Short mmCIF file of C-alpha atoms in Angstrom, two decimals:
data_model
loop_
_atom_site.label_atom_id
_atom_site.label_comp_id
_atom_site.label_asym_id
_atom_site.label_seq_id
_atom_site.Cartn_x
_atom_site.Cartn_y
_atom_site.Cartn_z
CA MET A 30 87.97 36.35 73.45
CA ASP A 31 91.21 37.73 74.87
CA ILE A 32 91.28 36.99 78.58
CA THR A 33 94.90 38.02 79.19
CA LYS A 34 94.04 41.39 80.73
CA PHE A 35 91.17 43.10 82.48
CA SER A 36 90.21 46.58 81.30
CA ARG A 37 88.17 49.28 83.02
CA ARG A 38 86.12 51.77 81.08
CA LYS A 39 88.01 55.02 80.55
CA ALA A 40 86.81 57.69 82.99
CA HIS A 41 88.46 61.04 83.63
CA GLU A 42 89.52 62.24 87.07
CA VAL A 43 86.95 63.77 89.42
CA ARG A 44 88.03 65.20 92.76
CA ILE A 45 85.71 64.71 95.74
CA GLY A 46 87.52 66.48 98.54
CA GLY A 47 90.72 64.51 99.00
CA VAL A 48 89.37 61.47 97.12
CA ARG A 49 90.18 61.01 93.44
CA ILE A 50 88.02 58.77 91.28
CA GLY A 51 88.26 57.70 87.64
CA SER A 52 89.82 54.82 85.76
CA ASP A 53 93.35 55.77 86.84
CA TYR A 54 92.40 55.35 90.51
CA PRO A 55 91.16 52.48 92.68
CA ILE A 56 87.39 52.14 92.94
CA ALA A 57 86.24 54.28 95.89
CA VAL A 58 83.85 52.99 98.56
CA GLN A 59 81.14 55.15 100.09
CA SER A 60 78.11 55.00 102.38
CA MET A 61 75.33 57.28 103.67
CA THR A 62 74.24 58.35 107.11
CA ASN A 63 70.77 57.61 108.49
CA THR A 64 70.92 60.13 111.32
CA PRO A 65 68.97 63.43 111.18
CA THR A 66 71.28 65.86 109.37
CA ALA A 67 70.13 68.63 111.70
CA ASP A 68 71.67 66.66 114.59
CA THR A 69 75.37 67.54 114.39
CA GLU A 70 76.59 65.28 117.16
CA ALA A 71 74.79 62.15 115.93
CA SER A 72 75.74 62.75 112.29
CA VAL A 73 79.41 63.38 113.06
CA ALA A 74 79.59 60.27 115.25
CA GLN A 75 78.11 58.13 112.50
CA ILE A 76 80.34 59.59 109.78
CA ARG A 77 83.34 58.73 111.94
CA ARG A 78 82.13 55.13 112.29
CA ILE A 79 81.66 54.88 108.54
CA ALA A 80 85.08 56.41 107.89
CA ASP A 81 86.73 54.14 110.46
CA ALA A 82 85.18 51.18 108.63
CA GLY A 83 87.07 52.28 105.51
CA ALA A 84 84.80 54.55 103.44
CA GLY A 85 86.43 57.67 102.03
CA ILE A 86 83.14 59.29 100.98
CA VAL A 87 79.98 59.77 103.10
CA ARG A 88 76.66 61.22 101.94
CA LEU A 89 74.03 62.98 104.06
CA THR A 90 70.50 63.97 103.10
CA ALA A 91 69.74 67.70 103.02
CA GLN A 92 66.00 67.81 102.56
CA GLY A 93 65.54 71.39 103.75
CA ARG A 94 67.32 74.67 104.49
CA LYS A 95 67.94 73.71 108.12
CA GLU A 96 69.72 70.49 107.13
CA GLY A 97 71.61 72.24 104.35
CA GLU A 98 72.90 74.96 106.66
CA ASN A 99 73.89 72.44 109.34
CA LEU A 100 76.28 70.76 106.92
CA GLU A 101 78.66 73.62 107.75
CA ASN A 102 78.78 72.48 111.38
CA ILE A 103 79.14 68.81 110.45
CA VAL A 104 82.00 69.44 108.04
CA ARG A 105 83.76 71.72 110.54
CA GLU A 106 83.50 69.11 113.30
CA MET A 107 84.86 66.41 111.03
CA ARG A 108 87.84 68.50 109.96
CA GLN A 109 88.62 69.65 113.48
CA SER A 110 88.66 66.04 114.64
CA GLY A 111 91.17 65.14 111.92
CA TYR A 112 88.91 63.28 109.51
CA PRO A 113 89.50 64.12 105.81
CA THR A 114 86.40 62.15 104.77
CA ALA A 115 84.73 63.58 101.66
CA ILE A 116 81.25 64.86 102.56
CA VAL A 117 78.40 64.72 100.03
CA ALA A 118 74.99 66.41 100.23
CA ASP A 119 71.97 64.56 98.84
CA ILE A 120 69.34 66.91 97.38
CA HIS A 121 65.88 66.04 96.09
CA PHE A 122 63.00 68.49 95.90
CA VAL A 123 64.46 71.90 96.73
CA PRO A 124 67.09 73.30 94.31
CA GLU A 125 67.98 76.19 96.61
CA VAL A 126 69.16 73.68 99.22
CA ALA A 127 71.74 72.46 96.70
CA ALA A 128 73.10 76.01 96.55
CA ILE A 129 73.30 76.13 100.35
CA ALA A 130 75.00 72.73 100.61
CA ALA A 131 77.53 73.57 97.89
CA ARG A 132 79.01 76.20 100.22
CA TYR A 133 80.22 73.52 102.61
CA VAL A 134 80.49 70.03 101.11
CA ASP A 135 82.80 68.26 98.66
CA LYS A 136 80.08 66.97 96.33
CA VAL A 137 76.40 67.65 95.72
CA ARG A 138 74.11 64.92 94.44
CA ILE A 139 70.95 65.99 92.61
CA ASN A 140 68.14 63.81 91.28
CA PRO A 141 67.08 64.88 87.76
CA GLY A 142 63.60 63.57 88.48
CA ASN A 143 63.15 66.13 91.26
CA TYR A 144 65.37 68.97 90.03
CA ARG A 145 64.38 71.57 87.45
CA LEU A 146 66.40 71.61 84.22
CA THR A 147 64.86 74.91 83.08
CA GLY A 148 65.19 78.28 84.79
CA GLY A 149 68.96 78.30 85.15
CA ASP A 150 69.13 76.43 88.48
CA LEU A 151 71.56 73.82 87.14
CA GLU A 152 73.82 76.37 85.47
CA ALA A 153 73.92 78.42 88.67
CA LEU A 154 74.79 75.33 90.72
CA ILE A 155 77.53 74.38 88.26
CA ALA A 156 79.05 77.86 88.55
CA GLN A 157 79.01 77.63 92.33
CA CYS A 158 80.55 74.15 92.30
CA ARG A 159 83.27 75.29 89.91
CA GLU A 160 84.17 78.22 92.16
CA ARG A 161 84.63 76.06 95.27
CA GLY A 162 85.96 72.92 93.59
CA VAL A 163 82.82 70.94 94.46
CA ALA A 164 81.92 67.84 92.44
CA LEU A 165 78.40 67.12 91.20
CA ARG A 166 76.56 63.80 90.93
CA ILE A 167 73.72 63.41 88.48
CA GLY A 168 71.92 60.64 90.34
CA VAL A 169 69.03 59.07 88.42
CA ASN A 170 66.65 56.82 90.37
CA HIS A 171 64.37 54.36 88.60
CA GLY A 172 61.55 55.27 90.94
CA SER A 173 61.59 59.04 90.50
CA LEU A 174 61.80 59.98 86.85
CA ALA A 175 60.43 63.40 85.90
CA LYS A 176 56.87 63.34 84.56
CA ARG A 177 57.90 64.54 81.10
CA ILE A 178 60.52 61.75 80.89
CA PHE A 179 58.04 59.18 82.18
CA ASP A 180 55.38 60.33 79.70
CA GLU A 181 57.78 59.86 76.77
CA TRP A 182 59.79 56.80 77.82
CA GLY A 183 57.77 55.16 80.55
CA ASP A 184 59.36 53.62 83.64
CA THR A 185 62.28 52.19 81.61
CA PRO A 186 66.08 52.05 81.55
CA GLN A 187 65.92 54.09 78.35
CA GLY A 188 64.04 56.79 80.23
CA MET A 189 66.67 56.78 82.98
CA VAL A 190 69.39 57.28 80.37
CA ALA A 191 67.47 60.08 78.66
CA SER A 192 67.10 61.81 82.04
CA ALA A 193 70.82 61.62 82.78
CA MET A 194 72.03 62.60 79.33
CA GLU A 195 70.12 65.87 79.16
CA PHE A 196 71.73 66.95 82.45
CA LEU A 197 75.17 65.74 81.35
CA ARG A 198 74.87 67.75 78.14
CA VAL A 199 74.30 70.90 80.19
CA CYS A 200 77.42 70.12 82.23
CA ARG A 201 79.44 69.66 79.05
CA ARG A 202 78.03 72.86 77.55
CA GLU A 203 79.15 74.67 80.70
CA THR A 204 82.60 73.01 80.35
CA PHE A 205 82.24 71.49 83.81
CA ASP A 206 83.79 68.02 84.02
CA GLN A 207 83.75 67.37 87.78
CA VAL A 208 80.66 65.24 87.37
CA VAL A 209 79.75 61.70 88.42
CA VAL A 210 76.65 59.89 87.17
CA SER A 211 74.55 57.02 88.55
CA MET A 212 71.55 54.91 87.44
CA LYS A 213 70.10 53.25 90.53
CA SER A 214 67.26 50.77 90.78
CA SER A 215 66.15 48.05 93.19
CA ASN A 216 65.61 45.81 90.15
CA THR A 217 69.03 44.41 89.22
CA ARG A 218 68.01 43.75 85.63
CA VAL A 219 66.84 47.36 85.17
CA MET A 220 69.90 48.68 86.96
CA VAL A 221 72.44 46.78 84.83
CA GLN A 222 70.62 47.56 81.60
CA ALA A 223 70.40 51.26 82.47
CA TYR A 224 74.13 51.53 83.27
CA ARG A 225 75.14 49.70 80.10
CA LEU A 226 72.90 51.89 77.97
CA LEU A 227 74.21 54.99 79.74
CA VAL A 228 77.83 54.08 79.01
CA GLU A 229 76.91 53.38 75.40
CA ALA A 230 75.20 56.80 75.14
CA MET A 231 78.13 58.59 76.77
CA ASP A 232 80.61 56.83 74.50
CA ALA A 233 78.61 57.91 71.46
CA GLU A 234 78.98 61.55 72.55
CA GLY A 235 82.58 61.33 73.71
CA MET A 236 81.76 61.60 77.42
CA THR A 237 84.06 60.00 79.99
CA TYR A 238 82.30 60.92 83.25
CA PRO A 239 83.01 58.50 86.13
CA VAL A 240 80.19 56.19 87.19
CA HIS A 241 78.85 55.52 90.69
CA LEU A 242 77.31 52.06 91.13
CA GLY A 243 74.63 50.87 93.51
CA VAL A 244 71.51 48.71 93.85
CA THR A 245 68.91 50.61 95.83
CA GLU A 246 66.70 49.06 98.48
CA ALA A 247 68.66 45.80 98.53
CA GLY A 248 67.44 44.85 102.02
CA ASN A 249 69.57 43.26 104.73
CA GLY A 250 71.47 40.15 105.71
CA ILE A 251 72.91 37.71 103.19
CA GLU A 252 70.02 38.39 100.82
CA GLY A 253 70.82 42.12 100.68
CA ARG A 254 74.50 41.40 100.11
CA ILE A 255 73.76 38.97 97.30
CA LYS A 256 71.36 41.36 95.57
CA SER A 257 73.96 44.15 95.68
CA ALA A 258 76.72 41.84 94.47
CA VAL A 259 74.64 40.60 91.53
CA GLY A 260 74.03 44.13 90.23
CA ILE A 261 77.33 45.78 91.12
CA GLY A 262 79.37 42.69 90.21
CA ALA A 263 77.78 42.49 86.76
CA LEU A 264 78.94 46.01 85.97
CA LEU A 265 82.36 45.67 87.55
CA SER A 266 82.73 42.60 85.34
CA ASP A 267 82.03 44.86 82.36
CA GLY A 268 84.79 47.22 83.53
CA ILE A 269 82.18 49.81 84.54
CA GLY A 270 82.33 51.59 87.89
CA ASP A 271 84.57 54.10 89.66
CA THR A 272 82.89 54.33 93.05
CA ILE A 273 80.32 52.04 94.70
CA ARG A 274 77.89 51.88 97.57
CA VAL A 275 76.31 48.71 98.89
CA SER A 276 72.91 49.84 100.26
CA LEU A 277 71.81 47.72 103.23
CA THR A 278 68.98 48.17 105.72
CA GLU A 279 71.52 47.97 108.53
CA ALA A 280 73.93 50.29 110.30
CA PRO A 281 75.68 52.12 107.41
CA GLU A 282 79.14 51.08 108.56
CA ASN A 283 78.10 47.48 107.79
CA GLU A 284 77.95 48.41 104.10
CA VAL A 285 81.64 49.23 103.85
CA PRO A 286 83.25 45.77 104.29
CA VAL A 287 80.90 44.32 101.67
CA ALA A 288 81.80 47.05 99.19
CA GLU A 289 85.49 46.61 99.94
CA MET A 290 85.17 42.87 99.38
CA LEU A 291 83.75 43.52 95.90
CA VAL A 292 86.45 46.09 95.09
CA ASP A 293 89.23 43.75 96.22
CA TYR A 294 87.71 40.81 94.36
CA PHE A 295 87.78 42.68 91.07
CA ALA A 296 91.08 44.46 91.68
CA CYS A 297 93.00 41.23 91.09
CA ARG A 298 90.83 40.10 88.20
CA GLU A 299 92.45 39.01 84.98
CA GLY A 300 90.95 39.04 81.52
CA GLU A 301 88.90 41.42 79.42
CA PHE A 302 85.15 41.02 79.79
CA VAL A 303 83.49 42.44 76.67
CA VAL A 304 79.70 42.77 76.62
CA GLN A 305 78.57 40.53 73.77
CA HIS A 306 75.15 40.20 72.14
CA PRO A 307 73.99 43.70 73.16
CA GLU A 308 70.57 42.89 71.72
CA ARG A 309 70.00 40.99 74.97
CA TYR A 310 69.82 44.22 76.94
CA HIS A 311 68.36 46.42 74.19
CA ALA A 312 65.37 44.11 73.84
CA THR A 313 62.09 45.19 75.46
CA GLU A 314 61.64 41.66 76.76
CA PHE A 315 64.16 39.54 78.65
CA VAL A 316 65.84 37.07 76.26
CA ARG A 317 67.00 33.65 77.41
CA ARG A 318 69.63 31.68 75.52
CA SER A 319 67.99 28.30 76.05
CA SER A 320 64.43 27.03 76.41
CA VAL A 321 64.80 26.51 80.17
CA THR A 322 62.16 28.55 81.99
CA THR A 323 63.14 27.83 85.61
CA PRO A 324 66.90 27.92 86.30
CA ILE A 325 68.07 25.35 88.81
CA THR A 326 70.28 24.88 91.85
CA HIS A 327 73.02 22.25 91.79
CA ASP A 328 71.00 19.67 93.75
CA GLU A 329 68.33 19.79 91.02
CA LEU A 330 70.85 18.91 88.32
CA THR A 331 69.88 16.27 85.72
CA ASP A 332 71.62 14.79 82.70
CA ALA A 333 69.85 17.33 80.49
CA PHE A 334 72.19 20.06 81.77
CA ARG A 335 75.84 20.57 81.00
CA VAL A 336 78.05 21.88 83.81
CA VAL A 337 80.60 24.54 82.87
CA GLU A 338 83.15 25.24 85.60
CA ALA A 339 85.32 28.33 85.93
CA VAL A 340 88.93 27.95 87.04
CA SER A 341 90.52 31.28 86.02
CA LYS A 342 90.73 34.53 87.98
CA ASN A 343 88.11 36.04 85.70
CA PRO A 344 85.30 33.50 86.06
CA SER A 345 82.53 35.60 84.50
CA ALA A 346 84.53 36.07 81.29
CA GLU A 347 85.64 32.44 81.22
CA LEU A 348 82.11 31.11 81.71
CA ARG A 349 80.61 33.55 79.20
CA ALA A 350 83.14 32.56 76.54
CA ALA A 351 82.47 28.86 77.11
CA ILE A 352 78.69 29.27 76.95
CA LEU A 353 78.77 31.37 73.79
CA ASP A 354 80.75 28.61 72.06
CA MET A 355 78.00 26.08 72.82
CA ASP A 356 74.81 25.20 71.02
CA ASP A 357 71.84 27.12 72.47
CA SER A 358 69.87 23.89 72.78
CA VAL A 359 72.15 22.71 75.60
CA PRO A 360 71.12 24.05 79.04
CA VAL A 361 74.11 25.19 81.10
CA VAL A 362 74.78 25.23 84.84
CA VAL A 363 77.71 27.46 85.80
CA LYS A 364 79.98 26.26 88.59
CA ARG A 365 82.81 27.71 90.62
CA ARG A 366 84.64 26.52 93.73
CA TYR A 367 85.09 28.86 96.71
CA GLU A 368 87.49 27.99 99.50
CA ASP A 369 86.24 30.78 101.80
CA THR A 370 85.05 29.56 105.16
CA ASP A 371 82.33 32.15 105.90
CA VAL A 372 78.90 32.42 104.30
CA GLU A 373 79.16 36.14 103.50
CA SER A 374 82.36 35.82 101.45
CA VAL A 375 81.07 32.89 99.45
CA ALA A 376 77.71 34.56 98.86
CA VAL A 377 79.16 37.89 97.69
CA LYS A 378 81.78 36.35 95.41
CA ALA A 379 79.45 33.78 93.87
CA ALA A 380 76.77 36.43 93.26
CA ALA A 381 79.34 38.71 91.60
CA ASP A 382 80.59 35.87 89.38
CA MET A 383 77.31 34.23 88.39
CA GLY A 384 74.74 37.00 88.55
CA VAL A 385 75.74 38.64 85.27
CA LEU A 386 75.38 35.35 83.39
CA LEU A 387 71.84 34.99 84.70
CA LEU A 388 70.99 38.63 83.98
CA ASP A 389 72.15 38.18 80.40
CA GLY A 390 70.08 35.02 79.97
CA LEU A 391 73.14 32.81 79.41
CA ALA A 392 73.08 30.48 82.43
CA ASP A 393 70.35 28.00 83.29
CA GLY A 394 71.48 27.20 86.78
CA VAL A 395 74.19 27.81 89.38
CA TRP A 396 76.48 25.53 91.35
CA VAL A 397 78.29 27.09 94.28
CA ASP A 398 80.99 24.60 95.28
CA ALA A 399 81.82 25.67 98.84
CA PRO A 400 83.13 22.75 100.90
CA ALA A 401 83.31 24.79 104.13
CA LEU A 402 79.57 25.49 104.09
CA SER A 403 76.64 23.22 104.85
CA GLY A 404 74.34 21.94 102.14
CA ASP A 405 71.50 24.18 103.39
CA GLU A 406 73.75 27.24 103.33
CA VAL A 407 74.83 26.53 99.76
CA ARG A 408 71.27 25.93 98.58
CA ASP A 409 70.10 29.18 100.20
CA ILE A 410 72.89 31.11 98.46
CA GLU A 411 72.06 29.55 95.09
CA LEU A 412 68.36 30.34 95.44
CA MET A 413 69.12 33.91 96.53
CA ILE A 414 71.39 34.44 93.51
CA LEU A 415 68.66 33.20 91.18
CA GLN A 416 66.12 35.48 92.83
CA ALA A 417 68.42 38.51 92.89
CA ALA A 418 68.94 38.06 89.15
CA ARG A 419 65.15 37.84 88.79
CA VAL A 420 65.11 34.49 87.01
CA ARG A 421 63.48 32.42 89.77
CA PHE A 422 61.48 33.54 92.81
CA SER A 423 61.47 31.07 95.68
CA HIS A 424 60.78 33.23 98.72
CA THR A 425 59.42 36.60 99.76
CA GLU A 426 61.50 39.47 98.39
CA TYR A 427 61.92 42.57 100.53
CA ILE A 428 62.61 45.82 98.72
CA ALA A 429 63.88 47.75 101.72
CA CYS A 430 65.71 51.06 101.69
CA PRO A 431 68.81 51.59 103.83
CA SER A 432 67.16 54.67 105.38
CA CYS A 433 68.65 58.13 105.74
CA GLY A 434 67.98 61.36 107.61
CA ARG A 435 64.54 61.56 105.97
CA THR A 436 63.37 58.30 107.58
CA LEU A 437 61.02 58.89 110.50
CA TYR A 438 60.80 55.38 111.94
CA ASP A 439 63.12 52.50 112.89
CA ILE A 440 63.30 50.79 109.52
CA GLU A 441 65.74 48.06 110.64
CA LYS A 442 63.39 46.88 113.36
CA THR A 443 60.36 47.24 111.11
CA LEU A 444 61.98 45.15 108.38
CA ALA A 445 62.83 42.47 110.93
CA ASP A 446 59.25 42.50 112.28
CA ILE A 447 57.70 42.28 108.80
CA LYS A 448 60.09 39.48 107.85
CA SER A 449 59.15 37.53 110.96
CA ARG A 450 55.49 37.66 109.94
CA THR A 451 55.77 37.17 106.17
CA SER A 452 58.97 35.29 105.27
CA HIS A 453 57.03 32.04 104.79
CA LEU A 454 55.08 33.50 101.86
CA LYS A 455 56.10 32.53 98.33
CA ASN A 456 56.54 34.61 95.17
CA LEU A 457 55.64 37.86 96.91
CA LYS A 458 57.46 41.21 96.92
CA ILE A 459 57.04 43.63 99.82
CA GLY A 460 58.49 47.14 99.81
CA ILE A 461 59.53 48.71 103.13
CA MET A 462 60.50 52.32 102.45
CA GLY A 463 61.53 55.12 104.77
CA CYS A 464 59.87 58.03 102.99
CA ILE A 465 58.05 59.13 99.84
CA VAL A 466 61.13 60.51 98.01
CA ASN A 467 61.89 57.27 96.20
CA GLY A 468 59.57 54.93 98.06
CA PRO A 469 56.53 54.52 95.80
CA GLY A 470 58.64 54.52 92.63
CA GLU A 471 61.44 52.18 93.70
CA MET A 472 58.94 49.60 94.93
CA ALA A 473 56.86 49.96 91.76
CA ASP A 474 57.00 46.23 91.01
CA ALA A 475 56.30 45.23 94.61
CA ASP A 476 53.02 43.52 95.43
CA TYR A 477 52.64 45.48 98.66
CA GLY A 478 54.28 48.56 100.10
CA TYR A 479 54.88 49.98 103.58
CA VAL A 480 56.02 53.60 103.25
CA GLY A 481 56.81 56.24 105.87
CA ALA A 482 54.41 59.18 105.39
CA ALA A 483 55.15 61.35 108.44
CA ALA A 484 56.37 60.95 111.99
CA GLY A 485 54.57 57.90 113.38
CA ARG A 486 52.47 57.50 110.23
CA ILE A 487 52.57 54.87 107.48
CA THR A 488 50.91 54.61 104.07
CA LEU A 489 50.14 51.16 102.66
CA TYR A 490 50.20 50.28 98.96
CA LYS A 491 48.83 47.46 96.81
CA GLY A 492 51.10 47.62 93.80
CA ARG A 493 51.24 51.29 92.78
CA GLU A 494 47.91 52.15 94.39
CA ILE A 495 47.54 53.66 97.84
CA VAL A 496 45.20 51.56 99.98
CA GLU A 497 45.44 53.33 103.36
CA ARG A 498 47.02 56.70 104.10
CA ASN A 499 48.73 57.95 107.26
CA ILE A 500 47.76 55.10 109.55
CA PRO A 501 49.39 54.93 113.02
CA GLN A 502 52.70 53.11 112.90
CA GLU A 503 51.75 50.86 115.82
CA GLU A 504 48.88 49.46 113.71
CA ALA A 505 50.66 49.39 110.35
CA ILE A 506 52.15 45.88 110.30
CA GLU A 507 48.89 44.27 111.37
CA ARG A 508 47.04 46.29 108.72
CA LEU A 509 49.62 45.17 106.14
CA ILE A 510 48.95 41.53 107.06
CA GLU A 511 45.20 42.15 106.77
CA LEU A 512 45.74 43.72 103.34
CA ILE A 513 47.72 40.69 102.14
CA LYS A 514 45.01 38.36 103.45
CA SER A 515 42.19 40.34 101.86
CA ASN A 516 43.83 39.95 98.45
CA GLY A 517 44.20 36.20 98.77
CA ASP A 518 48.02 36.22 98.97
CA TRP A 519 48.26 34.90 102.51
CA VAL A 520 48.94 31.34 103.59
CA GLU A 521 49.30 30.27 107.18
CA PRO A 522 52.86 29.35 108.21
CA THR A 523 53.52 25.69 108.74
CA GLU A 524 55.23 24.43 111.85
CA LYS A 525 58.76 23.13 111.36
#
């Protein structure tokens, strides 16, 4: 493998207000507000904080006509205060709101799962976007595929690609190229597979649309940062990605430094990382290179494993090349040294380097060599990387959305409260979702779900099934605990 240069996938230029994206431009960083879009003052203040943190693109939900119309006031306030930040409208169920938003914003994002392909709505929106110079994002979400797509393909990466491609073909037929596409999922394995298959499908039809990357519902804290870095880093390693968002259940301005860290980390990368053995991500079942069933951390290392250490500026490519030259009977632990002195930097960089090797079934363990960190900190990072790549589950996983203007409760506090009650549980996934737009779908593989149903009301799920509807929020966490107990998944916490 030639590792003398790093190459990005070819993507043509798309203009989002004053921001240019595509392979000839630096990867753009963006975030999304969680204020009510009908509240001009709160939304403008938050957009300014996000922009001041370094994001050039900010998205707002426009779930109804009122929110769509108020985008005019928000954009005007931003421009009058001297902010050139590109403003994006996020549309789900109501196509006419996309037409309203397109009068004011720099880009409109539509979800093919919730947007009609028939009836001329898309063609009309394209014509409107063309007239004003507005970009369009075809944003596919794993949790909200259209019924006809789901019936044919199931809840699969292939179905996500089919959903995107039929919309992209309409854009091409209308000779409209100011289009960005995304394939988001809270499952990093699904997300990476979907993006790779999408790029393959676009290449086959001569499409060069830019790609927006993101892992949805990543959660918060170091765990949320690692999960995002595993998914986004895997694709950046492939040379895929023109704009990114790190979705955290925190203040949206907190997302920006993490995204910038990833962009900077790959901007100086050397070497060409070619996706090899594509059968690994075309297969219906996850394929592991070796016979190891439970990948390890470095303190579990035995003589049965061989350690492969990266020393170049393109560690993923270096490690991949070394592993592929080895006999598959030899289990491999991948190692890299990080001189960073803070936990966040080490966690994000290590997840970006090692996650793709775990997702592709090549690595059997990880060794994060970080002399500035404590042994407990290193072990936690290693376990979180393994879990984010879905090869070993060692603690409760929280599939938590970052919230937006549709969220009707304090999701940051709720996540913290649920974590405080359930973090001792093992091998359990709990979804904490702000609303029903993507909630039930994105947490489809969760064991339990806590989903906002209306103001002050929560619906609880066991898997995909609703257990209790519209219960008072003040009772919801206790009822969630009772639900977990009634299904035999509860153990009492032990005193430390």
